[in-house]
Amino acid sequence: MEQTYSIAPIKRHPYLAAFDGEILGPLAEAPRIESDMKVYDSMIYENGGNEEVSKTIIRSAAKITIRTKNIETALALAGALTKGGNVAAQRKVLSFTPITENADEKVLTFPAAVLLPDLEYVPTMGGDHIATLTFMAYPDENGKLFTYV
């Protein structure tokens, strides 16, 4: 039997990154997304706690690093942070929209992301200036860390 394979699942497009509606691109490179999950293992105690019964996610977060050439927006976002401000209370939407003509492509959205005060700005002589912004994404009110629809 002859099988055909679709390459659609492996096609990748550049993404338009936005934080609370502010465009963060053009990006110098692809965003880096690292999950930060912690799981609690429930063990059965009849055999001395050696047999695992279940796993429960007790921490769900993601660290997202973006290197952007949009220095004006990056500095404005980082400059809005104030000493004594509750960073975790300023959760906003961070989204990555594929740049393509295909309207069916999925958008990666972190509904509860915060900008961390970790700005790195490298002004270069004769080249593109690059700013690095770091975000932490947390689950929304429904417990979802992100959507990909």
mmCIF file of C-alpha atoms in Angstrom:
data_model
loop_
_atom_site.group_PDB
_atom_site.id
_atom_site.type_symbol
_atom_site.label_atom_id
_atom_site.label_comp_id
_atom_site.label_asym_id
_atom_site.label_seq_id
_atom_site.Cartn_x
_atom_site.Cartn_y
_atom_site.Cartn_z
ATOM 1 C CA MET A 1 0.000 0.000 0.000
ATOM 2 C CA GLU A 2 1.388 3.384 -0.969
ATOM 3 C CA GLN A 3 1.488 6.019 1.746
ATOM 4 C CA THR A 4 1.686 9.738 1.236
ATOM 5 C CA TYR A 5 3.055 12.109 3.799
ATOM 6 C CA SER A 6 2.168 15.717 4.336
ATOM 7 C CA ILE A 7 5.008 18.097 5.107
ATOM 8 C CA ALA A 8 2.532 20.623 6.542
ATOM 9 C CA PRO A 9 3.248 19.642 10.177
ATOM 10 C CA ILE A 10 6.978 20.335 9.785
ATOM 11 C CA LYS A 11 6.783 23.629 7.893
ATOM 12 C CA ARG A 12 7.920 26.551 9.983
ATOM 13 C CA HIS A 13 7.285 30.220 9.409
ATOM 14 C CA PRO A 14 8.742 33.319 11.012
ATOM 15 C CA TYR A 15 6.578 34.626 13.834
ATOM 16 C CA LEU A 16 5.318 38.056 14.730
ATOM 17 C CA ALA A 17 5.802 38.459 18.477
ATOM 18 C CA ALA A 18 3.538 40.823 20.432
ATOM 19 C CA PHE A 19 3.204 41.636 24.143
ATOM 20 C CA ASP A 20 -0.041 43.318 25.175
ATOM 21 C CA GLY A 21 -0.455 44.462 21.569
ATOM 22 C CA GLU A 22 3.063 45.939 21.315
ATOM 23 C CA ILE A 23 4.985 44.452 18.373
ATOM 24 C CA LEU A 24 8.344 43.073 19.525
ATOM 25 C CA GLY A 25 9.876 42.379 16.109
ATOM 26 C CA PRO A 26 11.755 42.184 13.934
ATOM 27 C CA LEU A 27 13.442 39.474 15.968
ATOM 28 C CA ALA A 28 17.163 38.784 15.728
ATOM 29 C CA GLU A 29 16.516 35.054 16.110
ATOM 30 C CA ALA A 30 13.768 32.630 17.021
ATOM 31 C CA PRO A 31 12.316 32.999 20.544
ATOM 32 C CA ARG A 32 13.579 30.565 23.178
ATOM 33 C CA ILE A 33 10.827 28.888 25.208
ATOM 34 C CA GLU A 34 11.768 26.755 28.222
ATOM 35 C CA SER A 35 9.153 25.003 30.315
ATOM 36 C CA ASP A 36 9.379 25.114 34.102
ATOM 37 C CA MET A 37 7.164 22.297 35.355
ATOM 38 C CA LYS A 38 7.152 20.539 38.707
ATOM 39 C CA VAL A 39 5.294 17.300 39.300
ATOM 40 C CA TYR A 40 4.235 15.711 42.577
ATOM 41 C CA ASP A 41 4.459 11.921 42.583
ATOM 42 C CA SER A 42 1.820 10.193 44.701
ATOM 43 C CA MET A 43 3.171 6.896 46.012
ATOM 44 C CA ILE A 44 1.384 3.865 47.432
ATOM 45 C CA TYR A 45 2.397 3.267 51.034
ATOM 46 C CA GLU A 46 1.460 -0.396 51.253
ATOM 47 C CA ASN A 47 4.838 -1.358 49.819
ATOM 48 C CA GLY A 48 6.974 1.267 51.533
ATOM 49 C CA GLY A 49 6.230 4.080 49.107
ATOM 50 C CA ASN A 50 7.951 2.449 46.162
ATOM 51 C CA GLU A 51 5.042 2.206 43.754
ATOM 52 C CA GLU A 52 3.875 5.330 41.954
ATOM 53 C CA VAL A 53 0.116 5.830 41.876
ATOM 54 C CA SER A 54 -0.205 9.141 40.050
ATOM 55 C CA LYS A 55 1.523 12.355 39.007
ATOM 56 C CA THR A 56 0.061 15.803 39.618
ATOM 57 C CA ILE A 57 1.377 19.009 38.070
ATOM 58 C CA ILE A 58 1.942 21.445 40.928
ATOM 59 C CA ARG A 59 3.920 24.099 39.063
ATOM 60 C CA SER A 60 3.457 25.153 35.471
ATOM 61 C CA ALA A 61 5.405 28.040 33.984
ATOM 62 C CA ALA A 62 7.570 28.884 30.997
ATOM 63 C CA LYS A 63 10.541 31.190 30.545
ATOM 64 C CA ILE A 64 10.524 32.947 27.169
ATOM 65 C CA THR A 65 13.523 34.871 25.851
ATOM 66 C CA ILE A 66 13.220 37.177 22.863
ATOM 67 C CA ARG A 67 16.093 38.939 21.084
ATOM 68 C CA THR A 68 14.632 41.862 19.186
ATOM 69 C CA LYS A 69 15.867 44.581 16.879
ATOM 70 C CA ASN A 70 12.894 46.775 17.867
ATOM 71 C CA ILE A 71 14.927 48.749 20.391
ATOM 72 C CA GLU A 72 12.379 51.531 20.852
ATOM 73 C CA THR A 73 9.612 49.170 21.999
ATOM 74 C CA ALA A 74 11.976 47.004 24.070
ATOM 75 C CA LEU A 75 13.351 49.976 25.979
ATOM 76 C CA ALA A 76 9.872 51.456 26.451
ATOM 77 C CA LEU A 77 8.555 48.184 27.923
ATOM 78 C CA ALA A 78 11.584 47.724 30.189
ATOM 79 C CA GLY A 79 11.531 51.400 31.190
ATOM 80 C CA ALA A 80 7.910 51.109 32.366
ATOM 81 C CA LEU A 81 8.972 48.757 35.177
ATOM 82 C CA THR A 82 9.302 50.594 38.478
ATOM 83 C CA LYS A 83 11.066 49.822 41.737
ATOM 84 C CA GLY A 84 8.657 48.287 44.201
ATOM 85 C CA GLY A 85 6.211 47.292 41.456
ATOM 86 C CA ASN A 86 4.616 43.857 41.619
ATOM 87 C CA VAL A 87 5.867 42.296 38.392
ATOM 88 C CA ALA A 88 3.758 39.125 38.776
ATOM 89 C CA ALA A 89 0.554 41.198 39.016
ATOM 90 C CA GLN A 90 1.157 42.683 35.548
ATOM 91 C CA ARG A 91 0.203 39.605 33.520
ATOM 92 C CA LYS A 92 -0.514 40.293 29.867
ATOM 93 C CA VAL A 93 -0.895 38.355 26.629
ATOM 94 C CA LEU A 94 2.272 37.298 24.788
ATOM 95 C CA SER A 95 1.546 35.904 21.331
ATOM 96 C CA PHE A 96 3.450 34.483 18.384
ATOM 97 C CA THR A 97 1.545 34.764 15.088
ATOM 98 C CA PRO A 98 2.950 33.020 11.996
ATOM 99 C CA ILE A 99 3.862 35.334 9.144
ATOM 100 C CA THR A 100 2.328 33.503 6.203
ATOM 101 C CA GLU A 101 -0.461 33.835 3.675
ATOM 102 C CA ASN A 102 -2.131 30.677 5.011
ATOM 103 C CA ALA A 103 -4.932 31.780 7.346
ATOM 104 C CA ASP A 104 -5.127 28.284 8.877
ATOM 105 C CA GLU A 105 -1.749 28.493 10.663
ATOM 106 C CA LYS A 106 -1.894 28.247 14.445
ATOM 107 C CA VAL A 107 -1.074 31.073 16.860
ATOM 108 C CA LEU A 108 0.916 30.342 20.034
ATOM 109 C CA THR A 109 -0.504 32.429 22.888
ATOM 110 C CA PHE A 110 0.618 32.747 26.496
ATOM 111 C CA PRO A 111 -2.372 34.491 28.147
ATOM 112 C CA ALA A 112 -0.648 35.345 31.444
ATOM 113 C CA ALA A 113 2.930 36.456 30.748
ATOM 114 C CA VAL A 114 4.981 39.011 32.649
ATOM 115 C CA LEU A 115 8.033 40.936 31.504
ATOM 116 C CA LEU A 116 10.921 40.314 33.881
ATOM 117 C CA PRO A 117 13.336 43.127 34.755
ATOM 118 C CA ASP A 118 16.154 41.373 32.882
ATOM 119 C CA LEU A 119 16.782 43.725 29.956
ATOM 120 C CA GLU A 120 20.009 43.191 28.053
ATOM 121 C CA TYR A 121 20.794 45.836 25.443
ATOM 122 C CA VAL A 122 23.808 45.572 23.135
ATOM 123 C CA PRO A 123 24.350 48.621 20.929
ATOM 124 C CA THR A 124 26.752 47.578 18.185
ATOM 125 C CA MET A 125 28.974 49.727 16.059
ATOM 126 C CA GLY A 126 27.787 49.558 12.459
ATOM 127 C CA GLY A 127 25.406 46.645 12.995
ATOM 128 C CA ASP A 128 21.921 46.015 14.306
ATOM 129 C CA HIS A 129 21.289 46.898 17.914
ATOM 130 C CA ILE A 130 19.816 43.949 19.844
ATOM 131 C CA ALA A 131 17.754 43.938 23.035
ATOM 132 C CA THR A 132 16.995 40.767 24.980
ATOM 133 C CA LEU A 133 13.690 40.614 26.841
ATOM 134 C CA THR A 134 12.781 37.802 29.226
ATOM 135 C CA PHE A 135 9.219 36.817 30.096
ATOM 136 C CA MET A 136 7.696 34.328 32.527
ATOM 137 C CA ALA A 137 4.400 32.798 31.495
ATOM 138 C CA TYR A 138 1.984 31.405 34.075
ATOM 139 C CA PRO A 139 -1.293 29.503 33.767
ATOM 140 C CA ASP A 140 -4.445 31.522 33.176
ATOM 141 C CA GLU A 141 -7.540 31.306 35.397
ATOM 142 C CA ASN A 142 -8.417 27.965 33.744
ATOM 143 C CA GLY A 143 -4.998 26.448 34.476
ATOM 144 C CA LYS A 144 -3.762 26.614 30.854
ATOM 145 C CA LEU A 145 -0.181 27.756 30.359
ATOM 146 C CA PHE A 146 -0.625 28.419 26.634
ATOM 147 C CA THR A 147 -2.897 27.816 23.694
ATOM 148 C CA TYR A 148 -1.852 26.753 20.215
ATOM 149 C CA VAL A 149 -4.863 27.248 17.981
#
